[in-house]
Amino acid sequence: MVFAIPFILCANEKRSTLSLSEYWKRHSFYIIPTASYSPETDWSFGLAGSHYFKLPNSYHSSSVSYQADYSLLQQFRIHGNTRLYIQENNLIYCNLQIERYPEKYYGRGNQEAQLLNTPIQYIPWRVKLVVQPLWRLAPHWYIGPHLSIWMEKSSLNEETGLKSFFIWGPGFVLNFDNRDNVYYPTHGCFFKSSFYYSDPYLGSSARMLSWQNDLRGFIHLGKGVIIGGQLVTNMVYGTSDIPVQILPCIGGSDLMRGIRYGIWRDNLAISLQSELRFPIWKLLSGATFISAGDVYNLYNWQWSLPKIGYGGGIRIQFNDSKVNLRFDVARENYGNWHNFADINTWRFYFTATEAF
């Protein structure tokens, strides 16, 4: 499995030739316990962490991030994310999710009137895997195949669109990256475009094309002040039997912070965000951010007031690769947003690495 590769490579290092200080310059990690409560899960406990390291003959730091939770109602989720820089010519990206954890379906569309009066709660069995091995084509340019597998089992009535399915498909990835640092860039650009196709003739439950684009840019304004911007588009196009779980959403801890993930979903999601980063004291820095975006139906286009998220946060530098522990507070412009005293209108995020 791809997630075992970094541990094998690290174990094969000639540790005896490295001093203790040299070893820890190349390796850093954190692991923290987590706990949360909700009526859907009761108490949930888990672990979250990351391991950062430099493989031999590689300029960039590789990473393995993971999170595991288990609730008192026997629900669980396991997420893993690997980014391996093998020398300077190859990059392997892998994301794995295995979970049986409560979720809510709020409806489909970008109008408040399209949201369900009472969200549907469901607990899917889900396995999701994305693998992207990339090879260097030219300075800063990478290409490679894309493999996506998504299997989900749901016991709900299929009239809601929430149904069991198996989707897999091959695809292609094009990547440009000339940032000076992949975890905390001060200047440079990043672009990634990936797509994959699934078809019942290949064993999938639906015929569809998924196409994602991610464009980022960073400018150093001086004295450690950085401004960054990101534009993300995510489109799923296909037959009418596409499961709604696959449709793109906006919101979450990285893209459009302040908006609850999963409320707004449809065939096309467009998000734009900007962030100002500035030093505070030694390893402590801060950030303010704002984002705007929405979802749209490719077959019945409807405009609506864009969803806006905004907020700020602090960062603590974790290692020499400028990986930060990040704490953000954010709000949005929908719902009871004008009531600042309502705790439900606030979103809190604690994680590692920048949002983009």
mmCIF file of C-alpha atoms in Angstrom:
data_model
loop_
_atom_site.group_PDB
_atom_site.id
_atom_site.type_symbol
_atom_site.label_atom_id
_atom_site.label_comp_id
_atom_site.label_asym_id
_atom_site.label_seq_id
_atom_site.Cartn_x
_atom_site.Cartn_y
_atom_site.Cartn_z
ATOM 1 C CA MET A 1 0.000 0.000 0.000
ATOM 2 C CA VAL A 2 1.194 3.516 -0.808
ATOM 3 C CA PHE A 3 0.921 4.585 2.841
ATOM 4 C CA ALA A 4 3.535 1.978 3.812
ATOM 5 C CA ILE A 5 6.143 3.262 1.345
ATOM 6 C CA PRO A 6 7.459 6.161 3.464
ATOM 7 C CA PHE A 7 7.951 3.940 6.493
ATOM 8 C CA ILE A 8 9.836 1.373 4.392
ATOM 9 C CA LEU A 9 12.019 4.067 2.855
ATOM 10 C CA CYS A 10 12.704 5.677 6.217
ATOM 11 C CA ALA A 11 13.534 2.309 7.757
ATOM 12 C CA ASN A 12 16.072 1.708 5.007
ATOM 13 C CA GLU A 13 17.952 4.904 5.790
ATOM 14 C CA LYS A 14 21.452 4.382 7.042
ATOM 15 C CA ARG A 15 20.584 5.651 10.473
ATOM 16 C CA SER A 16 24.024 4.799 11.779
ATOM 17 C CA THR A 17 25.534 7.431 9.465
ATOM 18 C CA LEU A 18 23.244 10.175 10.783
ATOM 19 C CA SER A 19 23.684 11.981 14.042
ATOM 20 C CA LEU A 20 20.612 12.463 16.194
ATOM 21 C CA SER A 21 20.407 16.159 15.291
ATOM 22 C CA GLU A 22 20.742 15.392 11.571
ATOM 23 C CA TYR A 23 18.012 12.768 11.814
ATOM 24 C CA TRP A 24 15.506 15.151 13.403
ATOM 25 C CA LYS A 25 16.285 17.812 10.816
ATOM 26 C CA ARG A 26 14.872 15.390 8.269
ATOM 27 C CA HIS A 27 11.998 14.026 10.374
ATOM 28 C CA SER A 28 9.294 15.677 12.430
ATOM 29 C CA PHE A 29 5.870 14.531 13.505
ATOM 30 C CA TYR A 30 2.989 15.288 15.797
ATOM 31 C CA ILE A 31 0.117 13.231 17.144
ATOM 32 C CA ILE A 32 -2.733 14.580 19.255
ATOM 33 C CA PRO A 33 -5.797 12.988 20.861
ATOM 34 C CA THR A 34 -9.201 14.217 19.714
ATOM 35 C CA ALA A 35 -12.623 14.143 21.333
ATOM 36 C CA SER A 36 -16.019 15.446 20.235
ATOM 37 C CA TYR A 37 -19.686 15.063 21.015
ATOM 38 C CA SER A 38 -22.810 15.197 18.868
ATOM 39 C CA PRO A 39 -26.274 13.630 19.177
ATOM 40 C CA GLU A 40 -25.539 11.524 16.071
ATOM 41 C CA THR A 41 -22.341 9.970 17.435
ATOM 42 C CA ASP A 42 -22.484 10.379 21.219
ATOM 43 C CA TRP A 43 -18.882 10.815 22.408
ATOM 44 C CA SER A 44 -16.206 10.197 19.797
ATOM 45 C CA PHE A 45 -12.488 9.731 20.525
ATOM 46 C CA GLY A 46 -9.531 9.454 18.214
ATOM 47 C CA LEU A 47 -6.054 10.454 17.119
ATOM 48 C CA ALA A 48 -4.810 12.859 14.466
ATOM 49 C CA GLY A 49 -1.271 13.472 13.328
ATOM 50 C CA SER A 50 1.281 13.931 10.578
ATOM 51 C CA HIS A 51 4.809 12.805 9.804
ATOM 52 C CA TYR A 52 7.083 15.064 7.739
ATOM 53 C CA PHE A 53 10.384 13.852 6.334
ATOM 54 C CA LYS A 54 12.828 14.282 3.479
ATOM 55 C CA LEU A 55 13.610 11.258 1.374
ATOM 56 C CA PRO A 56 17.169 10.859 0.031
ATOM 57 C CA ASN A 57 17.995 13.174 -2.911
ATOM 58 C CA SER A 58 14.721 15.081 -2.523
ATOM 59 C CA TYR A 59 14.499 18.845 -2.032
ATOM 60 C CA HIS A 60 10.884 18.891 -0.833
ATOM 61 C CA SER A 61 9.571 17.395 2.398
ATOM 62 C CA SER A 62 7.192 14.470 2.053
ATOM 63 C CA SER A 63 4.270 13.939 4.389
ATOM 64 C CA VAL A 64 1.882 11.331 5.739
ATOM 65 C CA SER A 65 -1.210 12.671 7.515
ATOM 66 C CA TYR A 66 -3.836 10.592 9.261
ATOM 67 C CA GLN A 67 -6.941 10.806 11.407
ATOM 68 C CA ALA A 68 -8.916 8.050 13.117
ATOM 69 C CA ASP A 69 -12.086 8.387 15.218
ATOM 70 C CA TYR A 70 -14.339 5.906 16.984
ATOM 71 C CA SER A 71 -17.654 6.739 18.629
ATOM 72 C CA LEU A 72 -19.527 5.123 21.502
ATOM 73 C CA LEU A 73 -22.209 4.198 18.958
ATOM 74 C CA GLN A 74 -19.678 1.981 17.136
ATOM 75 C CA GLN A 75 -19.128 4.421 14.283
ATOM 76 C CA PHE A 76 -15.663 5.074 12.888
ATOM 77 C CA ARG A 77 -13.675 6.931 10.256
ATOM 78 C CA ILE A 78 -10.091 6.551 9.084
ATOM 79 C CA HIS A 79 -8.524 9.124 6.775
ATOM 80 C CA GLY A 80 -5.001 9.029 5.379
ATOM 81 C CA ASN A 81 -3.176 11.344 3.000
ATOM 82 C CA THR A 82 0.296 10.775 1.539
ATOM 83 C CA ARG A 83 2.472 13.110 -0.527
ATOM 84 C CA LEU A 84 5.834 11.583 -1.443
ATOM 85 C CA TYR A 85 8.588 13.489 -3.246
ATOM 86 C CA ILE A 86 10.887 10.815 -4.641
ATOM 87 C CA GLN A 87 14.038 12.557 -5.833
ATOM 88 C CA GLU A 88 13.209 15.597 -7.983
ATOM 89 C CA ASN A 89 11.480 13.865 -10.847
ATOM 90 C CA ASN A 90 8.650 11.919 -9.220
ATOM 91 C CA LEU A 91 5.745 12.657 -6.931
ATOM 92 C CA ILE A 92 3.157 10.226 -5.554
ATOM 93 C CA TYR A 93 -0.107 11.507 -4.096
ATOM 94 C CA CYS A 94 -2.576 9.187 -2.383
ATOM 95 C CA ASN A 95 -5.729 9.806 -0.360
ATOM 96 C CA LEU A 96 -7.670 7.049 1.426
ATOM 97 C CA GLN A 97 -10.942 7.239 3.372
ATOM 98 C CA ILE A 98 -12.637 4.346 5.153
ATOM 99 C CA GLU A 99 -15.615 5.289 7.270
ATOM 100 C CA ARG A 100 -18.958 4.472 8.730
ATOM 101 C CA TYR A 101 -19.854 7.847 10.185
ATOM 102 C CA PRO A 102 -23.018 9.990 10.333
ATOM 103 C CA GLU A 103 -23.611 12.579 7.632
ATOM 104 C CA LYS A 104 -26.464 14.874 6.671
ATOM 105 C CA TYR A 105 -27.980 15.516 3.274
ATOM 106 C CA TYR A 106 -29.357 19.051 3.014
ATOM 107 C CA GLY A 107 -30.619 18.947 -0.556
ATOM 108 C CA ARG A 108 -29.300 20.008 -3.928
ATOM 109 C CA GLY A 109 -28.996 23.476 -5.450
ATOM 110 C CA ASN A 110 -27.852 26.994 -4.602
ATOM 111 C CA GLN A 111 -31.195 28.447 -3.429
ATOM 112 C CA GLU A 112 -32.288 28.397 0.204
ATOM 113 C CA ALA A 113 -35.728 27.277 -0.977
ATOM 114 C CA GLN A 114 -34.117 24.124 -2.408
ATOM 115 C CA LEU A 115 -32.776 23.030 0.964
ATOM 116 C CA LEU A 116 -34.703 20.371 2.849
ATOM 117 C CA ASN A 117 -36.734 21.553 5.818
ATOM 118 C CA THR A 118 -35.247 18.679 7.800
ATOM 119 C CA PRO A 119 -31.863 17.364 6.624
ATOM 120 C CA ILE A 120 -31.697 13.621 6.038
ATOM 121 C CA GLN A 121 -29.279 11.851 8.358
ATOM 122 C CA TYR A 122 -27.614 8.730 7.044
ATOM 123 C CA ILE A 123 -24.657 6.549 8.015
ATOM 124 C CA PRO A 124 -22.911 5.231 4.890
ATOM 125 C CA TRP A 125 -20.262 2.573 4.593
ATOM 126 C CA ARG A 126 -17.678 4.343 2.438
ATOM 127 C CA VAL A 127 -14.311 3.492 0.912
ATOM 128 C CA LYS A 128 -12.687 6.173 -1.218
ATOM 129 C CA LEU A 129 -9.242 6.038 -2.816
ATOM 130 C CA VAL A 130 -7.398 8.482 -5.087
ATOM 131 C CA VAL A 131 -3.916 7.704 -6.450
ATOM 132 C CA GLN A 132 -1.866 10.064 -8.618
ATOM 133 C CA PRO A 133 1.735 9.097 -9.522
ATOM 134 C CA LEU A 134 3.364 12.066 -11.292
ATOM 135 C CA TRP A 135 6.515 12.328 -13.375
ATOM 136 C CA ARG A 136 8.467 15.451 -14.181
ATOM 137 C CA LEU A 137 7.888 16.499 -17.800
ATOM 138 C CA ALA A 138 9.868 19.775 -17.722
ATOM 139 C CA PRO A 139 11.017 22.192 -15.001
ATOM 140 C CA HIS A 140 8.000 22.651 -12.681
ATOM 141 C CA TRP A 141 5.689 20.565 -14.919
ATOM 142 C CA TYR A 142 4.399 17.115 -13.942
ATOM 143 C CA ILE A 143 2.055 14.667 -15.659
ATOM 144 C CA GLY A 144 0.669 11.292 -14.730
ATOM 145 C CA PRO A 145 -2.324 8.972 -14.533
ATOM 146 C CA HIS A 146 -5.208 9.358 -12.113
ATOM 147 C CA LEU A 147 -7.104 6.494 -10.479
ATOM 148 C CA SER A 148 -10.258 7.106 -8.478
ATOM 149 C CA ILE A 149 -12.312 4.473 -6.622
ATOM 150 C CA TRP A 150 -15.426 5.339 -4.619
ATOM 151 C CA MET A 151 -17.613 2.644 -3.070
ATOM 152 C CA GLU A 152 -20.544 3.490 -0.822
ATOM 153 C CA LYS A 153 -23.380 1.518 0.715
ATOM 154 C CA SER A 154 -26.513 3.334 1.858
ATOM 155 C CA SER A 155 -29.731 1.912 3.281
ATOM 156 C CA LEU A 156 -31.842 4.975 2.400
ATOM 157 C CA ASN A 157 -34.603 5.136 -0.181
ATOM 158 C CA GLU A 158 -33.079 5.842 -3.587
ATOM 159 C CA GLU A 159 -35.725 8.508 -4.239
ATOM 160 C CA THR A 160 -33.590 10.872 -2.180
ATOM 161 C CA GLY A 161 -30.677 10.273 -4.534
ATOM 162 C CA LEU A 162 -28.685 8.774 -1.662
ATOM 163 C CA LYS A 163 -28.034 5.287 -2.929
ATOM 164 C CA SER A 164 -25.417 2.585 -2.863
ATOM 165 C CA PHE A 165 -22.915 2.755 -5.688
ATOM 166 C CA PHE A 166 -19.515 1.774 -6.979
ATOM 167 C CA ILE A 167 -17.659 4.322 -9.098
ATOM 168 C CA TRP A 168 -14.174 3.911 -10.452
ATOM 169 C CA GLY A 169 -12.340 5.307 -13.392
ATOM 170 C CA PRO A 170 -8.990 6.093 -14.957
ATOM 171 C CA GLY A 171 -7.912 9.623 -15.732
ATOM 172 C CA PHE A 172 -5.079 12.081 -16.241
ATOM 173 C CA VAL A 173 -3.325 14.765 -14.181
ATOM 174 C CA LEU A 174 -1.411 17.861 -15.297
ATOM 175 C CA ASN A 175 0.462 19.799 -12.588
ATOM 176 C CA PHE A 176 2.579 22.990 -12.577
ATOM 177 C CA ASP A 177 4.318 24.092 -9.388
ATOM 178 C CA ASN A 178 7.050 26.711 -9.015
ATOM 179 C CA ARG A 179 6.317 27.688 -5.401
ATOM 180 C CA ASP A 180 9.348 28.194 -3.193
ATOM 181 C CA ASN A 181 7.771 26.047 -0.452
ATOM 182 C CA VAL A 182 4.892 23.580 -0.827
ATOM 183 C CA TYR A 183 3.673 24.034 2.777
ATOM 184 C CA TYR A 184 4.096 27.794 3.303
ATOM 185 C CA PRO A 185 4.844 29.491 -0.040
ATOM 186 C CA THR A 186 5.960 33.109 -0.156
ATOM 187 C CA HIS A 187 5.895 33.417 -3.947
ATOM 188 C CA GLY A 188 5.135 31.367 -7.017
ATOM 189 C CA CYS A 189 2.207 29.644 -8.687
ATOM 190 C CA PHE A 190 0.519 26.259 -8.507
ATOM 191 C CA PHE A 191 -1.877 24.724 -11.027
ATOM 192 C CA LYS A 192 -3.389 21.263 -11.102
ATOM 193 C CA SER A 193 -5.983 19.867 -13.469
ATOM 194 C CA SER A 194 -7.272 16.317 -13.148
ATOM 195 C CA PHE A 195 -10.115 14.330 -14.624
ATOM 196 C CA TYR A 196 -11.390 10.785 -14.688
ATOM 197 C CA TYR A 197 -14.125 8.934 -16.519
ATOM 198 C CA SER A 198 -16.363 6.146 -15.258
ATOM 199 C CA ASP A 199 -18.765 3.999 -17.225
ATOM 200 C CA PRO A 200 -21.045 1.006 -16.603
ATOM 201 C CA TYR A 201 -19.027 -0.836 -19.256
ATOM 202 C CA LEU A 202 -16.092 -0.528 -16.826
ATOM 203 C CA GLY A 203 -18.166 -1.829 -13.912
ATOM 204 C CA SER A 204 -19.252 1.544 -12.492
ATOM 205 C CA SER A 205 -22.765 2.385 -11.340
ATOM 206 C CA ALA A 206 -23.037 5.500 -13.540
ATOM 207 C CA ARG A 207 -21.537 7.136 -16.617
ATOM 208 C CA MET A 208 -19.818 10.382 -15.637
ATOM 209 C CA LEU A 209 -16.862 12.684 -16.170
ATOM 210 C CA SER A 210 -15.243 14.395 -13.176
ATOM 211 C CA TRP A 211 -12.990 17.410 -13.830
ATOM 212 C CA GLN A 212 -11.198 19.428 -11.141
ATOM 213 C CA ASN A 213 -8.982 22.513 -11.474
ATOM 214 C CA ASP A 214 -6.947 24.237 -8.759
ATOM 215 C CA LEU A 215 -5.059 27.504 -9.413
ATOM 216 C CA ARG A 216 -3.042 29.285 -6.689
ATOM 217 C CA GLY A 217 -0.740 32.290 -6.634
ATOM 218 C CA PHE A 218 1.390 33.950 -3.955
ATOM 219 C CA ILE A 219 3.128 37.341 -3.701
ATOM 220 C CA HIS A 220 5.596 38.416 -1.015
ATOM 221 C CA LEU A 221 4.777 42.018 -0.063
ATOM 222 C CA GLY A 222 7.836 42.380 2.184
ATOM 223 C CA LYS A 223 8.727 41.898 5.857
ATOM 224 C CA GLY A 224 7.162 38.448 5.904
ATOM 225 C CA VAL A 225 3.738 39.622 4.669
ATOM 226 C CA ILE A 226 2.276 37.368 1.971
ATOM 227 C CA ILE A 227 -0.928 37.557 -0.019
ATOM 228 C CA GLY A 228 -2.279 34.438 -1.669
ATOM 229 C CA GLY A 229 -5.228 33.617 -3.864
ATOM 230 C CA GLN A 230 -6.908 30.417 -5.030
ATOM 231 C CA LEU A 231 -9.516 29.542 -7.656
ATOM 232 C CA VAL A 232 -11.044 26.050 -7.615
ATOM 233 C CA THR A 233 -13.584 24.527 -9.991
ATOM 234 C CA ASN A 234 -15.066 21.066 -9.586
ATOM 235 C CA MET A 235 -17.455 19.631 -12.169
ATOM 236 C CA VAL A 236 -19.271 16.312 -12.457
ATOM 237 C CA TYR A 237 -21.053 15.765 -15.759
ATOM 238 C CA GLY A 238 -22.988 12.684 -16.753
ATOM 239 C CA THR A 239 -26.258 10.821 -16.787
ATOM 240 C CA SER A 240 -29.161 11.531 -14.448
ATOM 241 C CA ASP A 241 -28.422 8.487 -12.282
ATOM 242 C CA ILE A 242 -25.273 10.011 -10.751
ATOM 243 C CA PRO A 243 -25.452 9.555 -6.944
ATOM 244 C CA VAL A 244 -25.854 12.913 -5.193
ATOM 245 C CA GLN A 245 -23.046 11.984 -2.775
ATOM 246 C CA ILE A 246 -20.583 12.466 -5.650
ATOM 247 C CA LEU A 247 -21.770 15.970 -6.581
ATOM 248 C CA PRO A 248 -19.287 18.757 -5.686
ATOM 249 C CA CYS A 249 -19.770 20.721 -2.458
ATOM 250 C CA ILE A 250 -18.334 23.927 -1.038
ATOM 251 C CA GLY A 251 -17.178 24.643 2.506
ATOM 252 C CA GLY A 252 -14.899 22.915 4.992
ATOM 253 C CA SER A 253 -11.577 23.521 6.700
ATOM 254 C CA ASP A 254 -9.600 24.365 3.545
ATOM 255 C CA LEU A 255 -11.928 25.760 0.886
ATOM 256 C CA MET A 256 -14.450 28.484 1.815
ATOM 257 C CA ARG A 257 -13.943 28.315 5.565
ATOM 258 C CA GLY A 258 -16.989 29.448 7.524
ATOM 259 C CA ILE A 259 -19.451 27.460 5.392
ATOM 260 C CA ARG A 260 -20.586 24.078 6.650
ATOM 261 C CA TYR A 261 -19.421 21.424 4.213
ATOM 262 C CA GLY A 262 -22.186 19.587 2.374
ATOM 263 C CA ILE A 263 -25.034 22.105 2.605
ATOM 264 C CA TRP A 264 -24.577 23.402 -0.949
ATOM 265 C CA ARG A 265 -23.994 20.848 -3.715
ATOM 266 C CA ASP A 266 -24.663 20.433 -7.449
ATOM 267 C CA ASN A 267 -22.969 19.549 -10.760
ATOM 268 C CA LEU A 268 -20.519 22.463 -10.654
ATOM 269 C CA ALA A 269 -18.799 24.165 -7.717
ATOM 270 C CA ILE A 270 -16.737 27.352 -8.125
ATOM 271 C CA SER A 271 -14.755 28.818 -5.224
ATOM 272 C CA LEU A 272 -12.440 31.813 -4.962
ATOM 273 C CA GLN A 273 -10.505 32.750 -1.839
ATOM 274 C CA SER A 274 -7.783 35.145 -0.763
ATOM 275 C CA GLU A 275 -5.630 35.167 2.361
ATOM 276 C CA LEU A 276 -3.239 37.683 3.914
ATOM 277 C CA ARG A 277 -0.489 36.099 6.025
ATOM 278 C CA PHE A 278 1.743 38.070 8.358
ATOM 279 C CA PRO A 279 4.344 37.408 11.081
ATOM 280 C CA ILE A 280 3.550 38.119 14.732
ATOM 281 C CA TRP A 281 6.456 36.942 16.873
ATOM 282 C CA LYS A 282 9.147 34.348 16.202
ATOM 283 C CA LEU A 283 7.328 31.103 15.232
ATOM 284 C CA LEU A 284 3.883 32.688 15.633
ATOM 285 C CA SER A 285 2.067 34.184 12.646
ATOM 286 C CA GLY A 286 -1.460 35.213 11.722
ATOM 287 C CA ALA A 287 -3.819 35.314 8.769
ATOM 288 C CA THR A 288 -7.058 36.892 7.621
ATOM 289 C CA PHE A 289 -9.077 35.439 4.753
ATOM 290 C CA ILE A 290 -12.218 35.849 2.682
ATOM 291 C CA SER A 291 -13.806 33.542 0.126
ATOM 292 C CA ALA A 292 -16.751 33.546 -2.249
ATOM 293 C CA GLY A 293 -18.336 30.841 -4.349
ATOM 294 C CA ASP A 294 -21.390 28.785 -5.157
ATOM 295 C CA VAL A 295 -22.711 25.632 -6.788
ATOM 296 C CA TYR A 296 -24.601 25.490 -10.079
ATOM 297 C CA ASN A 297 -26.675 23.041 -12.097
ATOM 298 C CA LEU A 298 -25.257 22.529 -15.573
ATOM 299 C CA TYR A 299 -28.689 21.630 -16.951
ATOM 300 C CA ASN A 300 -30.731 24.364 -15.233
ATOM 301 C CA TRP A 301 -28.460 27.325 -14.501
ATOM 302 C CA GLN A 302 -29.692 29.555 -11.652
ATOM 303 C CA TRP A 303 -27.844 32.512 -10.165
ATOM 304 C CA SER A 304 -28.023 33.276 -6.460
ATOM 305 C CA LEU A 305 -26.277 35.468 -3.913
ATOM 306 C CA PRO A 306 -22.733 34.051 -3.683
ATOM 307 C CA LYS A 307 -21.863 32.255 -0.471
ATOM 308 C CA ILE A 308 -19.166 34.185 1.402
ATOM 309 C CA GLY A 309 -16.901 32.986 4.186
ATOM 310 C CA TYR A 310 -14.498 35.130 6.153
ATOM 311 C CA GLY A 311 -12.369 35.017 9.276
ATOM 312 C CA GLY A 312 -8.865 34.847 10.670
ATOM 313 C CA GLY A 313 -6.504 32.692 12.632
ATOM 314 C CA ILE A 314 -3.086 32.059 14.078
ATOM 315 C CA ARG A 315 -0.289 29.682 13.074
ATOM 316 C CA ILE A 316 2.598 28.129 14.965
ATOM 317 C CA GLN A 317 5.553 26.949 12.877
ATOM 318 C CA PHE A 318 6.054 23.260 13.484
ATOM 319 C CA ASN A 319 9.292 22.371 11.674
ATOM 320 C CA ASP A 320 12.027 23.643 9.354
ATOM 321 C CA SER A 321 9.845 22.934 6.306
ATOM 322 C CA LYS A 322 7.535 25.708 7.578
ATOM 323 C CA VAL A 323 4.655 23.377 8.306
ATOM 324 C CA ASN A 324 2.268 25.252 10.598
ATOM 325 C CA LEU A 325 -0.269 24.153 13.154
ATOM 326 C CA ARG A 326 -3.325 26.193 12.158
ATOM 327 C CA PHE A 327 -6.266 27.496 14.192
ATOM 328 C CA ASP A 328 -8.949 29.417 12.262
ATOM 329 C CA VAL A 329 -12.241 31.042 13.221
ATOM 330 C CA ALA A 330 -14.703 31.822 10.418
ATOM 331 C CA ARG A 331 -18.282 32.855 9.632
ATOM 332 C CA GLU A 332 -20.532 33.042 6.569
ATOM 333 C CA ASN A 333 -23.208 35.306 5.049
ATOM 334 C CA TYR A 334 -26.133 32.847 5.145
ATOM 335 C CA GLY A 335 -28.453 31.696 7.894
ATOM 336 C CA ASN A 336 -28.418 33.569 11.201
ATOM 337 C CA TRP A 337 -25.130 35.268 10.289
ATOM 338 C CA HIS A 338 -26.103 38.684 11.737
ATOM 339 C CA ASN A 339 -26.350 37.223 15.268
ATOM 340 C CA PHE A 340 -22.738 37.154 16.442
ATOM 341 C CA ALA A 341 -23.832 35.765 19.822
ATOM 342 C CA ASP A 342 -25.114 32.550 18.190
ATOM 343 C CA ILE A 343 -22.292 30.017 18.561
ATOM 344 C CA ASN A 344 -23.767 27.969 15.690
ATOM 345 C CA THR A 345 -22.838 30.750 13.252
ATOM 346 C CA TRP A 346 -19.141 30.302 14.033
ATOM 347 C CA ARG A 347 -16.827 27.637 12.599
ATOM 348 C CA PHE A 348 -13.600 26.571 14.321
ATOM 349 C CA TYR A 349 -10.793 24.688 12.590
ATOM 350 C CA PHE A 350 -7.653 23.205 14.128
ATOM 351 C CA THR A 351 -5.328 21.331 11.804
ATOM 352 C CA ALA A 352 -1.849 21.326 10.267
ATOM 353 C CA THR A 353 -0.657 23.032 7.042
ATOM 354 C CA GLU A 354 -2.215 26.032 5.342
ATOM 355 C CA ALA A 355 -5.607 25.952 3.684
ATOM 356 C CA PHE A 356 -3.895 26.397 0.328
#
